[in-house]
Every structure is written in C-alpha cells, then in structure tokens.
Amino acid sequence: MSLKTGTFYVTTPIYYASGDLHVGHAYSTVAADALARLSRLRGRKTRFLTGTDEHGQKIEGKARAAGKSPKEYVDGVVAGILRLWDRLEITYDDFIRTTEPRHERIVQKVFQRLYDQGDIYKAEYEGWYCTPCETFWLERQLVNGKCGNPECGGEVHLLKEESYFLRQSKYAERLLAYIDEHPGFIQPPSRRNEMVNFVKQGLEDICVTRTTFDWGVAIPFDPRHVAYVWIDALLNYITALGYLSDEPGGDALFREFWPADLHILGKEIMRFHSIIWPILLMALDLPLPGKVFGHGWLVLDEGKMSKSKGNVVDPHVLMEKYGVDAVRYFLLRDMPFGTDGRYSEAALVDRLNVDLANDLGNLLNRTLTMVEKYREGVVPAPVAAVDDRALERLLGEVLPSLETAMDELQIPAALEAIWRLVSLANHYIEDNAPWRLAKDPAEKGRLDTVLYNLLETLRAIGSLLVPFLPESPGRIWAQLGLEGDPAKIVWSEVTRWGQLPPGTTVRKGPPLFPRIDPKVALAPEEK
Ligand code: MSP
C-alpha cells in the first residue's frame, strides 16, 4: 500500500473553521481513524493528520457578522472541533491549522518558488466566483448563471482583479498519463472517470491569489495579494510534515512519510485533490500520494447534510443519547464508503439494537450468565477429546477478511467479517443448548468445551473491535475477567486460539449496549 516501506500516512480534509462540524464531517474523520488505528496495530509506523482550514472570504465574513476578528472567531470554532474529536476518541497524530506560522511560512515559500520558476504568473482575472464554495467558475461551467456545484447552485459574482495564475495547463498531459499508469491513484473508479473526463476537456490556468479581502496568507512577492484558500489548504498535507522547514532536521517527518498513502475526502472536493493538488506537487517536483479516495455523502431525504442547508445533525447530541461506540459503529457499518449513504437516526437506533445490543451484547451476557450458573463464574478448561472447532475455524478466517476489506477501503465489510463470527457464536449457543448439557453429568466435558469456545471467541472479538470502537473492547475484556488492555495486543496473534486462561474468574457487568426504545428515542422533542 505504501510507496515507502512500512509507513502509512493518512489524512482527512482540513475542515472549514466556519462553524461547528456535523455528523458528515465526523464520518470522514472516524473512517480515517479506524484505518490509522488498524495500521498502528499492524505494526506500521503511522501518521494520521487532520486539521482546520481557517482562511478565506467566507470565514472573514462570518467573523465580521459575529463581531469578532477572524482569528478570534476561528479560535472559538477550532476549540469546539478539538472537543468533538476528543469525544469521538480520534487518534490523530497531528492537527494542523492553516493560521499557524509553521503552515503560513511554508505556503509563502511555495508561492515564491513557483513564481521564481515561472509556474505562477501575473495576469488580469475575469470570471465568476462562488463565495460559499470558494470556487472560481468559467462562464461555460455555470448552470443557469449560478454556481456549477450541483449541491450549491447559489449566486456567483463577477470578479475582475489583477491576479496570479498557476500554469495548470502545462501539466495536464503529465497528469493524465499519471492517472492512466496508476489505476489506484483516484478511487473509487467512478470518480476516476469523472476526473479524467474533466481534465480531457482541457485545463485552464487557475487564479491562485486574491486582492479583494485580507484574511489569507500574504504573497511574498506582492503582499497586496493573499493566497487562494484552496492552494493554502491543500499544502497542509506537506506543511504539517515540515516540508521546506528552516529548522535543522525539521523536515524529518516529511522525508519519512511523504508521499501520503491515502487522502480521504468527500466527493465534492475530489477535483481539488485529484487535479490541482497533483499539479502543485508536480510543479514542486514531489511524488504524488498513493491514493485519493472520494467517499460519498451522508444524505437526508432533502439531500446532502450540509451547514449551508442547515439540516445538520450534531454528533454531540447523538453521542449523548447513544454513546461514542454506537455512533462510530453506525457510521462505519451503515454507510457504504464509496457511495452516498442515507442517514437517519432511526437507522442508527436499529443498528444499535440489532447488531450491538442483540447480537454482540447478548452474546456476552448470555455466555457470562451461563458461566456463572454452571461453572461458578470460572472459565472452564476445554476438553481435548471434544472435537468442536467451528468457532476456531471461522475465527481464523476473520483476520484476513478484515484486513483485505480495510486495504480495499470497504470498511463495512470489515465489520461484517467480525459479525459473521458474532452470529456463528449465537447459533452455536442454540445448537449446543448448554442448558440441556448442564442437566447431564456425562456431558460435563462437552459443556466445559462449549463455554470455553464461546468465551475465547468473545476474547478475540474484543480485540478485533479495537480499530473501530474505543470503549467496547476494554469493557468486553473486563467482563471476561482479563487483566490486560485489548488495545495493546499483538495484532497478528489476535485470532490465535486458546489465549483465554482457564481458571479466570469472569466479572459479568451491565449490558454492553442497553436496548433503546425507538418510540422514546425518536419521539420529537417537546419544545
Ligand atoms: N476546507 C475544505 C477542505 C480542504 S482539504 C485540503 C472543505 N471543508 S469542509 O468543512 O467543507 O469539509 C468537507 C469535508 O467534510 C468533505 O470533503 C467530507 O469529507 C466531509 N463532509 C461534509 N459533509 C458531509 C456529508 N454530508 N457526508 C459525508 N461527508 C461530509 O471542504
């Protein structure tokens, strides 16, 4: 997967610090987090970057409307974003803000370098600008005179200003050849085709500076200009690693982790990441990222969940009601990672009740109840003579299925692999009816084996969930009476059978996931 050996660098988009984030933003970040957690468990040196995009006309306007300076305004928003990632237990290694000097200084250096080498030149810009999308449009790209982004379709205004341009056109052929030679570069394939068609229509040079507002990185060779917010933002992926750092050794992370293995982003910003970004990198003579993956949206009946539509769902409210693991599980399991997924709270409650409370929670609860009832709460030793390896065999298949699914960015399939085991264990209880075995002293060895197999399967399930859910693995292990931390396991050993020591005293606790009554949870709130 990595172009380098043994390292993994994954990024999310840097989110606009224009207001609180919603569950759609949480989706990209939770997905990246699961991939980063797994990568660390697999022993790869991993770097997971997220952050905030804090410049631009839109944010300047928001700050003004709030009666604050732009910096004061973004500081407030960023504090909220950090709280959200904390609550969702996002394990980012670095959080970059585009207002940090470590970023701004390098953006200036990059502009200077591109200007010096002739990739940036001055000209008069005339074209249409959509402020909410911070996007320039050509006349022919407008739809009925409005913004060409189908999700926006808002007013655009004519901009006529002296600007600097990036010579994109010069790189179009090279970009097409690169995409052709690297089928995995833009994914999924539907987005790849869209991008190829877009480039084939011809790339115009793009305007990379603005003069009509101030809230941006000043251009070193002409400080009346500030950097176009998208160029500023894209560079975060390398400034955060210390690219072009002045400090001695300040670019060590860059040398270790660049090129990124995976940029995760929503499909609406694919064009920036699969055209402008690679062209900037080519101009800087840097290798391109391994993969740019454009996932679908969480959509509601009325379309994409977005701040501008005001139809957003606050992840804090969801976590308050259902807990962090249920929210993460729902996002990772229910949303197909490559295409749009329909969001509804009812679907979340359903997943919680069925997969988490009924299938997983009950499996643990029933198993521990039987161990308490039939074996005084002590893990029995399996009897070698009883040949019963169905759970052991399936467990052996889970790890490769899970890893392949994650490598292919099919996150729901990774969870499905774990739930096949959960489901088999539930059937195993029905098929073996321990309550009948308990009545027959001749079946003592068989009952010991059945109970051991269930407990050992739960031990492994606890570990297998570590990349996805931050709380349940530890709670499962604690109820099994295990002392260690499931997050510290040797991943490749997770499914090796027989690690739960017989003689361990289990500690049955409250249900992992109490069932939620949808009528109560989904009732419209009283005003
Ligand atoms: N600041 C730019 C990104 C710059 S990256 C160099 C930006 N920010 S944003 O705040 O608008 O966040 C966009 C990202 O949030 C999307 O690309 C996507 O990853 C995520 N999502 C926002 N709404 C979403 C949904 N409704 N569904 C899924 N993901 C969503 O664009």
XYZ file of C-alpha atoms and ligand atoms in Angstrom:
558
model
C 0.000 0.000 0.000
C 2.730 2.409 0.920
C 5.130 3.832 -1.628
C 7.637 3.856 1.192
C 8.307 0.814 3.262
C 6.411 0.122 6.409
C 4.874 3.559 6.927
C 1.322 4.752 6.491
C 0.280 8.396 6.186
C -3.444 9.061 6.103
C -5.228 12.409 6.070
C -8.732 13.838 6.321
C -9.731 17.088 4.637
C -8.998 20.067 6.844
C -12.438 21.303 7.810
C -13.512 24.917 7.391
C -13.408 26.672 10.728
C -16.604 28.444 9.769
C -18.901 26.815 12.310
C -19.492 23.649 14.291
C -18.988 20.361 12.497
C -21.772 17.870 11.876
C -22.013 14.131 11.625
C -20.989 14.222 7.919
C -17.592 15.626 8.906
C -17.354 13.073 11.691
C -17.796 10.384 9.058
C -14.560 11.176 7.141
C -12.650 11.513 10.386
C -13.932 8.318 12.021
C -13.140 6.362 8.837
C -9.581 7.731 8.766
C -9.265 6.974 12.465
C -10.247 3.319 12.027
C -7.685 2.949 9.231
C -4.987 4.636 11.308
C -5.731 2.524 14.374
C -5.553 -0.665 12.348
C -2.363 0.422 10.643
C -0.694 1.013 14.031
C -1.871 -2.374 15.284
C -0.359 -3.972 12.209
C 2.955 -2.519 13.242
C 3.266 0.166 10.588
C 4.707 3.484 11.504
C 1.567 5.559 11.118
C 0.835 9.240 10.813
C -2.753 10.445 10.875
C -3.300 14.120 10.104
C -6.406 16.222 10.418
C -6.905 19.937 10.972
C -8.725 23.104 10.051
C -8.920 25.367 7.024
C -9.158 28.837 8.501
C -8.634 31.476 5.814
C -10.799 32.871 3.063
C -13.572 35.249 2.307
C -16.324 33.120 3.794
C -14.694 32.910 7.218
C -13.768 36.585 7.131
C -17.453 37.364 6.537
C -18.635 35.043 9.311
C -16.251 36.643 11.781
C -17.442 40.106 10.832
C -21.053 39.040 11.283
C -20.174 37.690 14.733
C -18.433 40.966 15.658
C -15.077 39.237 16.089
C -11.678 39.370 14.465
C -11.154 36.417 12.111
C -8.541 34.899 14.435
C -10.780 35.223 17.485
C -13.585 33.667 15.520
C -11.637 30.653 14.234
C -10.050 30.053 17.639
C -13.532 29.570 19.073
C -14.612 27.209 16.302
C -11.395 25.190 16.472
C -11.787 24.681 20.222
C -15.172 23.083 19.506
C -13.723 20.873 16.765
C -10.970 19.653 19.091
C -13.612 18.802 21.713
C -15.545 16.840 19.123
C -12.529 14.766 18.063
C -11.710 14.203 21.691
C -15.187 12.923 22.409
C -15.104 10.662 19.341
C -11.685 9.422 20.512
C -9.977 10.307 17.250
C -6.324 9.287 17.444
C -4.801 11.915 15.158
C -1.035 12.346 15.411
C -1.111 15.961 14.345
C -3.709 18.688 13.978
C -2.743 21.419 11.559
C -4.324 24.854 11.492
C -3.713 26.939 8.399
C -3.264 30.017 10.613
C -0.208 28.514 12.313
C 3.143 30.086 11.423
C 4.563 26.631 10.587
C 1.997 26.456 7.794
C 1.858 30.071 6.620
C 5.629 30.384 6.283
C 5.807 27.360 4.008
C 2.842 28.470 1.897
C 4.805 31.673 1.254
C 7.917 29.727 0.349
C 5.967 27.564 -2.063
C 4.456 30.603 -3.777
C 7.869 32.190 -4.084
C 9.363 29.058 -5.531
C 6.569 28.538 -8.066
C 6.809 32.203 -9.052
C 10.592 32.053 -9.424
C 10.400 29.013 -11.650
C 7.662 30.547 -13.818
C 4.761 28.293 -12.785
C 2.942 31.273 -11.311
C 2.492 34.407 -13.450
C 0.543 37.639 -13.233
C -2.490 38.457 -15.374
C -5.910 40.035 -15.225
C -8.594 37.697 -13.948
C -12.132 37.909 -15.093
C -14.540 35.207 -14.071
C -17.221 34.086 -11.687
C -16.740 33.336 -8.030
C -18.922 31.438 -5.605
C -18.030 32.506 -2.070
C -19.724 29.655 -0.124
C -17.765 27.150 -2.265
C -14.660 29.382 -2.503
C -14.553 28.336 -6.160
C -13.872 30.072 -9.462
C -16.083 29.178 -12.412
C -15.741 29.774 -16.109
C -18.775 31.148 -17.908
C -19.374 27.759 -19.556
C -19.264 25.937 -16.223
C -22.138 27.931 -14.713
C -25.560 26.309 -14.597
C -28.297 28.801 -15.487
C -25.940 31.542 -14.445
C -25.489 30.025 -10.980
C -22.689 28.127 -9.182
C -21.734 24.955 -11.068
C -21.657 22.827 -7.906
C -24.977 20.947 -8.085
C -25.203 20.922 -4.294
C -24.884 24.696 -4.161
C -26.382 26.349 -7.252
C -26.027 29.684 -5.438
C -25.326 33.199 -6.689
C -21.930 33.842 -8.231
C -20.389 37.250 -8.730
C -18.173 38.564 -11.467
C -14.633 39.067 -10.311
C -12.286 41.272 -12.184
C -8.994 41.654 -10.448
C -5.323 41.529 -11.085
C -4.235 38.059 -10.090
C -1.559 35.466 -10.214
C -2.183 32.247 -12.093
C -0.863 28.720 -11.778
C 0.164 27.143 -15.071
C -2.071 24.116 -14.742
C -2.349 23.665 -18.495
C 1.340 22.836 -18.711
C 0.814 19.732 -16.542
C -2.405 18.335 -17.992
C -0.785 15.715 -20.224
C 1.528 14.560 -17.459
C -1.388 14.277 -15.067
C -3.447 12.196 -17.496
C -0.512 9.876 -18.099
C -0.008 9.509 -14.355
C -3.664 8.667 -13.740
C -3.500 6.151 -16.550
C -0.403 4.443 -15.183
C -1.668 4.398 -11.579
C -5.172 2.947 -11.578
C -5.314 3.081 -7.777
C -4.488 6.794 -7.591
C -8.039 8.170 -7.848
C -10.665 5.957 -6.279
C -13.365 4.735 -6.456
C -13.362 4.136 -10.243
C -16.486 6.229 -10.879
C -14.697 9.313 -9.544
C -11.593 8.459 -11.513
C -13.577 8.515 -14.746
C -15.196 11.831 -13.818
C -11.800 13.381 -13.194
C -10.238 12.010 -16.375
C -13.126 13.435 -18.411
C -12.752 16.749 -16.683
C -9.047 17.004 -17.470
C -9.601 15.904 -21.062
C -11.910 18.867 -21.617
C -8.822 20.997 -21.185
C -7.361 22.619 -18.116
C -7.271 26.396 -17.864
C -4.662 28.045 -15.679
C -6.178 28.865 -12.324
C -6.173 32.023 -10.362
C -4.230 31.448 -7.128
C -4.338 34.812 -5.386
C -6.986 37.319 -4.334
C -6.886 41.050 -3.589
C -10.434 41.890 -2.514
C -10.049 40.733 1.076
C -7.217 40.266 3.571
C -7.846 37.110 5.555
C -5.260 34.852 3.990
C -1.565 34.188 3.595
C 0.184 37.250 2.149
C 2.012 36.570 -1.093
C 5.720 37.328 -0.507
C 6.441 38.879 -3.906
C 3.277 41.025 -3.931
C 1.786 41.435 -0.447
C -1.382 43.136 -1.681
C -2.390 39.598 -2.645
C -3.384 36.715 -0.418
C -3.214 33.043 -1.384
C -6.342 31.467 -2.826
C -7.713 29.467 0.081
C -7.656 26.126 -1.746
C -3.940 26.343 -2.569
C -3.283 27.368 1.026
C -5.402 24.444 2.284
C -4.023 21.689 0.059
C -0.491 22.452 1.139
C -1.389 21.422 4.705
C -0.643 17.819 3.833
C 3.037 18.644 3.438
C 3.483 21.686 5.697
C 2.340 19.546 8.638
C 5.272 17.232 7.933
C 7.778 20.078 7.952
C 8.296 20.347 4.194
C 10.796 23.144 3.440
C 11.256 23.716 7.154
C 14.097 26.056 8.156
C 14.781 24.185 11.366
C 17.674 21.718 11.174
C 16.069 18.307 10.704
C 12.650 19.987 10.630
C 11.684 18.018 7.547
C 12.360 14.605 9.096
C 8.681 13.658 9.097
C 8.373 14.789 5.524
C 11.211 12.543 4.480
C 9.754 9.665 6.416
C 6.079 9.908 5.484
C 5.731 11.669 2.142
C 4.096 10.705 -0.194
C 0.864 10.197 1.698
C -0.651 6.776 1.291
C -4.213 7.956 1.456
C -6.122 11.219 1.306
C -9.707 10.654 2.433
C -12.249 13.255 1.366
C -15.815 13.785 0.263
C -16.580 13.540 -3.429
C -17.382 17.259 -3.774
C -13.741 18.186 -3.275
C -12.323 15.477 -5.489
C -11.447 17.938 -8.246
C -9.167 19.920 -5.955
C -7.404 16.799 -4.732
C -7.036 14.904 -7.954
C -6.202 17.774 -10.302
C -4.915 20.902 -8.557
C -3.078 19.030 -5.795
C -1.140 16.633 -8.051
C -0.261 19.528 -10.352
C 1.080 21.546 -7.427
C 3.132 18.544 -6.373
C 4.449 18.034 -9.895
C 5.429 21.694 -10.040
C 7.260 21.232 -6.740
C 8.878 18.107 -8.107
C 7.415 15.943 -5.348
C 5.973 12.433 -5.600
C 2.180 12.124 -5.694
C 0.064 10.493 -2.976
C -0.718 6.802 -3.255
C -4.457 7.223 -3.250
C -7.049 9.977 -3.271
C -10.286 8.416 -2.141
C -13.531 10.344 -2.606
C -16.257 8.916 -0.410
C -19.960 9.566 -0.761
C -22.158 11.754 1.399
C -24.482 11.193 4.260
C -27.725 12.249 2.705
C -31.066 13.056 4.222
C -34.392 12.980 2.405
C -33.825 16.571 1.337
C -30.283 15.930 0.048
C -26.743 16.232 1.403
C -26.327 17.112 5.030
C -24.551 20.452 4.950
C -24.010 23.561 7.005
C -25.351 25.760 4.229
C -28.623 23.833 4.116
C -28.930 23.958 7.875
C -30.097 20.319 8.018
C -27.215 19.162 10.136
C -27.074 16.578 12.884
C -24.866 17.390 15.851
C -22.640 14.417 16.700
C -22.505 15.529 20.358
C -26.250 15.087 20.655
C -26.021 11.604 19.128
C -23.185 10.601 21.453
C -25.098 11.941 24.441
C -28.014 9.694 23.562
C -26.275 6.581 22.279
C -22.613 6.694 23.301
C -19.464 7.055 21.236
C -19.214 3.411 20.164
C -22.746 3.268 18.785
C -22.192 6.443 16.744
C -18.858 5.221 15.383
C -20.238 1.766 14.667
C -23.183 3.213 12.785
C -21.019 5.493 10.624
C -18.547 2.749 9.797
C -21.028 -0.069 9.311
C -24.059 1.551 7.765
C -22.542 3.941 5.245
C -21.131 2.365 2.097
C -17.720 4.009 1.954
C -17.643 4.767 -1.768
C -21.211 5.903 -2.450
C -23.832 8.044 -0.728
C -25.476 6.612 2.360
C -28.856 7.565 3.685
C -28.599 8.970 7.171
C -31.383 8.594 9.684
C -31.394 8.382 13.438
C -33.865 5.510 13.138
C -31.243 3.521 11.204
C -28.702 4.267 13.933
C -31.100 3.028 16.625
C -31.759 -0.059 14.556
C -28.062 -0.889 14.197
C -27.600 -0.301 17.909
C -30.485 -2.559 18.871
C -29.785 -5.328 16.388
C -26.014 -5.553 15.871
C -24.737 -4.131 19.129
C -27.357 -4.854 21.796
C -28.912 -8.022 20.452
C -26.122 -9.786 18.589
C -22.958 -8.712 20.416
C -24.225 -7.544 23.814
C -26.477 -10.549 24.313
C -23.774 -12.953 23.250
C -21.556 -11.666 26.037
C -24.375 -11.517 28.530
C -25.775 -14.971 27.846
C -22.330 -16.550 27.854
C -21.350 -14.992 31.161
C -24.707 -15.844 32.724
C -24.138 -19.500 31.821
C -20.569 -19.450 33.151
C -21.876 -18.059 36.438
C -24.719 -20.516 36.614
C -22.937 -23.683 35.571
C -19.292 -23.031 36.497
C -19.479 -20.548 39.376
C -18.096 -17.784 37.227
C -14.807 -19.525 36.443
C -13.579 -20.095 32.876
C -13.530 -23.891 32.397
C -10.753 -25.727 30.569
C -11.832 -27.148 27.211
C -11.590 -30.904 26.904
C -9.189 -32.001 24.201
C -11.228 -35.075 23.325
C -14.217 -32.948 22.306
C -13.657 -32.134 18.665
C -15.536 -28.925 18.090
C -13.700 -26.357 16.058
C -16.377 -24.412 14.176
C -15.713 -21.146 16.023
C -11.966 -21.623 15.952
C -12.049 -22.228 12.204
C -14.168 -19.179 11.418
C -12.025 -17.030 13.702
C -9.017 -17.984 11.587
C -10.755 -16.516 8.543
C -11.774 -13.228 10.137
C -8.378 -11.543 10.227
C -7.512 -11.880 6.516
C -11.071 -10.855 5.532
C -10.949 -7.852 7.821
C -7.538 -6.719 6.621
C -8.370 -7.162 2.952
C -11.601 -5.204 3.385
C -9.758 -2.356 5.107
C -6.991 -2.325 2.485
C -9.708 -2.004 -0.151
C -11.407 0.700 1.925
C -14.516 -1.391 2.296
C -14.969 -0.583 5.933
C -18.489 -2.047 6.338
C -17.184 -5.382 5.005
C -14.505 -5.418 7.711
C -17.176 -5.135 10.397
C -19.307 -7.727 8.635
C -16.405 -10.164 8.925
C -16.437 -9.716 12.711
C -20.200 -10.019 12.865
C -20.124 -13.329 10.979
C -18.293 -14.621 13.995
C -20.754 -12.983 16.409
C -23.591 -14.588 14.521
C -21.976 -18.029 14.420
C -21.374 -17.847 18.176
C -25.050 -17.053 18.772
C -26.090 -20.011 16.627
C -23.549 -22.153 18.412
C -25.357 -21.478 21.695
C -28.684 -22.534 20.191
C -27.207 -25.606 18.517
C -25.403 -26.824 21.627
C -28.093 -25.848 24.137
C -25.775 -25.629 27.172
C -28.862 -25.643 29.435
C -29.505 -29.228 28.316
C -25.852 -30.271 28.651
C -25.879 -28.883 32.211
C -28.555 -31.377 33.193
C -26.481 -34.395 32.185
C -23.320 -35.112 34.252
C -21.976 -37.235 31.374
C -21.796 -34.044 29.298
C -19.537 -32.171 31.705
C -16.569 -32.125 29.322
C -18.749 -31.081 26.436
C -20.271 -28.198 28.430
C -16.802 -27.052 29.527
C -15.710 -27.012 25.911
C -18.789 -25.159 24.648
C -18.436 -22.478 27.310
C -14.709 -22.140 26.719
C -15.193 -21.801 22.982
C -17.721 -19.013 23.486
C -15.540 -17.140 25.961
C -12.455 -17.468 23.790
C -14.394 -16.227 20.775
C -15.503 -13.204 22.810
C -11.897 -12.581 23.843
C -10.912 -12.405 20.187
C -13.939 -10.290 19.231
C -12.953 -7.775 21.902
C -9.545 -7.390 20.262
C -10.834 -7.366 16.709
C -13.037 -4.382 17.553
C -10.116 -2.246 18.729
C -9.619 -0.356 15.421
C -13.287 0.569 15.264
C -14.721 1.086 18.756
C -12.795 2.772 21.558
C -14.864 1.646 24.553
C -16.353 -1.799 23.997
C -13.130 -3.830 23.663
C -11.987 -2.908 27.186
C -15.461 -3.487 28.604
C -15.689 -6.925 26.974
C -12.283 -7.913 28.310
C -13.072 -6.630 31.793
C -16.250 -8.728 31.922
C -14.298 -11.771 30.759
C -12.005 -11.180 33.727
C -8.992 -10.369 31.543
C -6.456 -8.004 33.061
C -4.651 -6.665 30.011
C -5.553 -3.926 27.567
C -7.064 -5.241 24.342
C -5.571 -2.256 22.524
C -2.064 -3.457 23.389
C -2.386 -6.890 21.850
C -0.086 -8.258 19.185
C -2.470 -7.876 16.286
C -1.206 -10.755 14.185
C -1.794 -13.040 17.193
C -5.336 -11.859 17.852
C -7.006 -14.864 16.354
C -4.598 -17.474 17.692
C -6.880 -19.848 19.525
C -6.645 -20.595 23.216
C -5.361 -17.363 24.756
C -8.038 -17.020 27.440
C -6.595 -18.773 30.516
C -8.899 -21.377 32.076
C -9.403 -20.603 35.758
C -10.023 -16.890 35.099
C -12.933 -15.514 37.124
C -15.378 -13.635 34.910
C -16.959 -10.385 36.055
C -20.318 -10.009 34.444
C -21.296 -6.353 34.277
C -24.171 -4.274 32.958
C -25.256 -4.900 29.349
C -22.689 -3.612 26.847
C -25.402 -1.821 24.890
C -28.768 -1.387 26.589
C -31.607 -1.676 24.083
C -33.076 1.635 23.030
C -36.806 2.045 22.667
C -37.143 3.758 19.268
C -40.502 5.228 20.253
C -38.877 7.087 23.127
C -35.530 7.879 21.485
C -37.014 9.112 18.232
C -40.002 10.965 19.660
C -39.943 14.608 18.594
C -38.569 16.657 21.448
C -41.030 18.721 23.450
C -40.344 22.362 22.980
N -11.811 23.056 3.773
C -12.201 22.209 2.701
C -11.267 21.037 2.570
C -9.847 21.363 2.350
S -8.847 19.953 2.278
C -7.374 20.468 1.738
C -13.610 21.692 2.969
N -14.013 21.723 4.239
S -15.462 21.285 4.785
O -15.542 21.713 6.144
O -16.474 21.733 3.901
O -15.410 19.736 4.884
C -15.604 18.989 3.790
C -15.476 17.521 4.105
O -16.341 17.107 5.150
C -15.954 16.729 2.905
O -14.983 16.602 1.930
C -16.284 15.425 3.552
O -15.092 14.720 3.760
C -16.904 15.861 4.873
N -18.356 16.026 4.757
C -19.072 17.186 4.857
N -20.400 16.916 4.717
C -20.564 15.594 4.539
C -21.665 14.741 4.360
N -22.910 15.160 4.375
N -21.401 13.420 4.199
C -20.126 12.916 4.206
N -19.077 13.706 4.353
C -19.256 15.047 4.520
O -14.239 21.293 2.035
